[in-house]
Every structure is written in structure tokens, then in C-alpha cells.
Amino acid sequence: MYTEKVMDHFEHPRNVGEIENASGIGTVGNAKCGDIMRIYLDIDENQIIQDVKFKTFGCGAAVATSSMATELVKGKNIREALSVTNKAVMEALDGLPPVKVHCSLLAEEAIHAALWDYAQKNGITIEGLEKPKSDIHEEEEEIERY
Ligand code: FES
């Protein structure tokens, strides 16, 4: 049921790990299954993504889509990275079973959250980037508040 590319990225995920002093870090959770993803971006002064790493407590499809997503954003500028959608990631993997499509959202959302973090730290606005709704820390804060 999984394509060869999905199996390859699941068994040999690219860019697993973390980046010390990352330019931006994004952590998101998937409301449907409770899985969690964190993305680290290293962005240079020309707004090019020099390096990207991820960590996940997620299923195989989340690992494969995150691995592919990190490959797709590496070397891109921040606007190009913003346009890497979960659909593009799924296409690059030759598709996912319908029941696993939601897993591919984790990587897209975590990249957006990391870009948001980068923008906040640098006092800039990235056109088309909205404040991530599923930031885990924010949810925790909200839970504490109520
Ligand atoms: Fe949770 Fe796939 S089942 S990310």
C-alpha cells in the first residue's frame, strides 16, 4: 500500500536530528492522532535555508513525508520553502494512502511554524505566512490559562 519512495524515506529518513542555535524551530501536533513533529531551520543572511533537520513522534507516513519535505526545502529561500505544500510532498513520494494524507500535514505545518519563529526572531514579515495555529507551546499556554 505504500510506494517505494515512501518506504525508502521511512526506512532511511533524511535530515533526522536537531540544529544547535537554529534560526527557526517549529513544533506542531496532529490533532487527529496526537503525533508530534519538530523542524529546525538554519537560514543564512540571504534568507536561504542552508540546513534543515527534523524529529518526530509520528507514524511511518509522518516520517517519510517529513524526510521528503526537508529535502524539498533545503537550499531554497524562505518564500520558496513556504510554497512547499503537503500536496507537493505527497507527489514527490508518488502518493500516500488516503487514510494517511493527514500525516503529511505535520511536515508542512512544522515548516511554517519554524519559518514563523525565524520571522519573529528577526522582526520580519514573510508574505503569505500566517501565525501557526497548532504550535504546541501555544496550546500548552492556553491550557494553563483556562
Ligand atoms: Fe499520526 Fe500519521 S498517524 S501522523
Short mmCIF file of C-alpha atoms and ligand atoms in Angstrom, two decimals:
data_model
loop_
_atom_site.label_atom_id
_atom_site.label_comp_id
_atom_site.label_asym_id
_atom_site.label_seq_id
_atom_site.Cartn_x
_atom_site.Cartn_y
_atom_site.Cartn_z
CA MET A 1 0.00 0.00 0.00
CA TYR A 2 2.99 2.35 0.34
CA THR A 3 5.02 3.41 -2.66
CA GLU A 4 8.69 2.51 -2.94
CA LYS A 5 9.65 6.12 -2.29
CA VAL A 6 7.59 6.25 0.91
CA MET A 7 9.22 3.03 2.11
CA ASP A 8 12.68 4.36 1.22
CA HIS A 9 12.17 7.61 3.16
CA PHE A 10 10.62 5.71 6.07
CA GLU A 11 13.48 3.23 6.29
CA HIS A 12 16.22 5.76 5.54
CA PRO A 13 14.86 9.13 6.65
CA ARG A 14 16.95 12.12 5.53
CA ASN A 15 17.84 15.02 7.81
CA VAL A 16 16.88 13.48 11.14
CA GLY A 17 18.23 15.32 14.17
CA GLU A 18 18.41 18.82 15.51
CA ILE A 19 20.34 22.01 14.80
CA GLU A 20 22.03 23.86 17.62
CA ASN A 21 21.23 27.58 17.59
CA ALA A 22 18.70 27.08 14.79
CA SER A 23 17.37 30.18 13.03
CA GLY A 24 13.85 28.89 13.48
CA ILE A 25 12.20 25.96 15.28
CA GLY A 26 8.65 24.80 14.73
CA THR A 27 6.77 22.21 16.76
CA VAL A 28 3.31 21.05 15.84
CA GLY A 29 0.96 18.28 16.88
CA ASN A 30 -1.56 16.41 14.79
CA ALA A 31 -4.93 16.73 16.47
CA LYS A 32 -6.20 13.52 14.89
CA CYS A 33 -3.60 11.14 16.24
CA GLY A 34 -1.56 13.10 18.79
CA ASP A 35 1.70 12.68 16.88
CA ILE A 36 4.28 15.45 17.17
CA MET A 37 6.81 16.93 14.76
CA ARG A 38 9.65 19.41 15.26
CA ILE A 39 11.59 21.10 12.46
CA TYR A 40 14.84 23.06 12.79
CA LEU A 41 15.93 25.52 10.10
CA ASP A 42 19.35 27.08 9.58
CA ILE A 43 18.76 30.18 7.45
CA ASP A 44 21.61 32.40 6.21
CA GLU A 45 21.72 36.19 5.77
CA ASN A 46 20.31 35.85 2.24
CA GLN A 47 17.28 34.01 3.62
CA ILE A 48 18.41 30.73 2.09
CA ILE A 49 17.78 27.53 4.05
CA GLN A 50 21.27 26.11 4.45
CA ASP A 51 20.27 23.19 6.62
CA VAL A 52 17.14 21.57 7.98
CA LYS A 53 16.57 18.76 10.46
CA PHE A 54 13.52 17.11 11.93
CA LYS A 55 12.44 14.94 14.83
CA THR A 56 9.12 13.23 15.19
CA PHE A 57 7.00 11.13 17.46
CA GLY A 58 4.97 10.05 14.50
CA CYS A 59 3.86 7.22 12.27
CA GLY A 60 5.74 5.93 9.24
CA ALA A 61 3.93 8.26 6.85
CA ALA A 62 4.82 11.24 9.05
CA VAL A 63 8.49 10.18 9.00
CA ALA A 64 8.51 9.71 5.20
CA THR A 65 6.70 12.98 4.45
CA SER A 66 8.92 14.94 6.83
CA SER A 67 12.03 13.40 5.32
CA MET A 68 10.88 14.36 1.82
CA ALA A 69 9.75 17.83 2.95
CA THR A 70 13.19 18.56 4.42
CA GLU A 71 14.79 17.51 1.12
CA LEU A 72 12.43 19.82 -0.79
CA VAL A 73 13.12 22.94 1.33
CA LYS A 74 16.88 22.53 1.69
CA GLY A 75 18.72 25.14 -0.37
CA LYS A 76 15.52 27.09 -1.07
CA ASN A 77 14.80 30.64 0.01
CA ILE A 78 12.14 31.19 2.65
CA ARG A 79 9.41 32.12 0.15
CA GLU A 80 10.04 29.01 -1.92
CA ALA A 81 10.00 26.94 1.28
CA LEU A 82 6.64 28.41 2.18
CA SER A 83 5.17 27.12 -1.04
CA VAL A 84 6.19 23.50 -0.36
CA THR A 85 2.75 22.10 0.43
CA ASN A 86 1.81 18.69 1.74
CA LYS A 87 0.42 18.01 -1.73
CA ALA A 88 3.83 18.68 -3.30
CA VAL A 89 5.43 16.41 -0.72
CA MET A 90 2.95 13.63 -1.44
CA GLU A 91 3.51 13.98 -5.17
CA ALA A 92 7.25 13.74 -4.65
CA LEU A 93 6.62 10.46 -2.80
CA ASP A 94 4.35 9.12 -5.58
CA GLY A 95 1.33 9.35 -3.31
CA LEU A 96 0.05 8.23 0.09
CA PRO A 97 -2.93 6.05 1.00
CA PRO A 98 -5.98 8.33 1.60
CA VAL A 99 -6.12 7.41 5.29
CA LYS A 100 -2.56 8.73 5.70
CA VAL A 101 -2.98 12.07 3.97
CA HIS A 102 -3.42 13.92 7.27
CA CYS A 103 0.05 12.74 8.35
CA SER A 104 1.61 14.78 5.55
CA LEU A 105 0.24 17.97 7.09
CA LEU A 106 2.60 17.70 10.05
CA ALA A 107 5.69 18.48 7.99
CA GLU A 108 4.09 21.40 6.15
CA GLU A 109 2.79 22.91 9.37
CA ALA A 110 6.06 22.38 11.22
CA ILE A 111 7.99 24.14 8.43
CA HIS A 112 5.54 27.03 8.58
CA ALA A 113 5.89 27.19 12.36
CA ALA A 114 9.70 27.22 12.06
CA LEU A 115 9.53 29.99 9.43
CA TRP A 116 7.23 31.93 11.74
CA ASP A 117 9.71 31.51 14.60
CA TYR A 118 12.51 32.75 12.31
CA ALA A 119 10.43 35.77 11.24
CA GLN A 120 9.60 36.62 14.86
CA LYS A 121 13.24 36.37 15.94
CA ASN A 122 14.34 38.64 13.10
CA GLY A 123 11.45 41.10 13.24
CA ILE A 124 10.40 40.44 9.65
CA THR A 125 7.15 39.54 7.92
CA ILE A 126 7.04 36.71 5.40
CA GLU A 127 4.31 37.41 2.90
CA GLY A 128 1.66 34.68 2.89
CA LEU A 129 2.77 33.19 6.20
CA GLU A 130 0.13 33.12 8.88
CA LYS A 131 0.67 32.55 12.57
CA PRO A 132 0.69 28.78 13.09
CA LYS A 133 -2.41 27.63 14.95
CA SER A 134 -1.10 24.31 16.07
CA ASP A 135 2.01 25.45 17.86
CA ILE A 136 2.31 23.08 20.80
CA HIS A 137 3.72 25.66 23.19
CA GLU A 138 0.86 27.97 22.49
CA GLU A 139 -1.66 25.22 23.14
CA GLU A 140 0.04 24.46 26.42
CA GLU A 141 -0.11 28.11 27.36
CA GLU A 142 -3.78 28.24 26.53
CA ILE A 143 -4.49 25.17 28.60
CA GLU A 144 -2.70 26.79 31.51
CA ARG A 145 -4.64 29.98 31.09
CA TYR A 146 -8.07 28.38 31.34
FE1 FES B 1 -0.24 10.45 13.29
FE2 FES B 1 0.35 9.64 10.89
S1 FES B 1 -0.99 8.67 12.28
S2 FES B 1 0.97 11.45 11.85
#
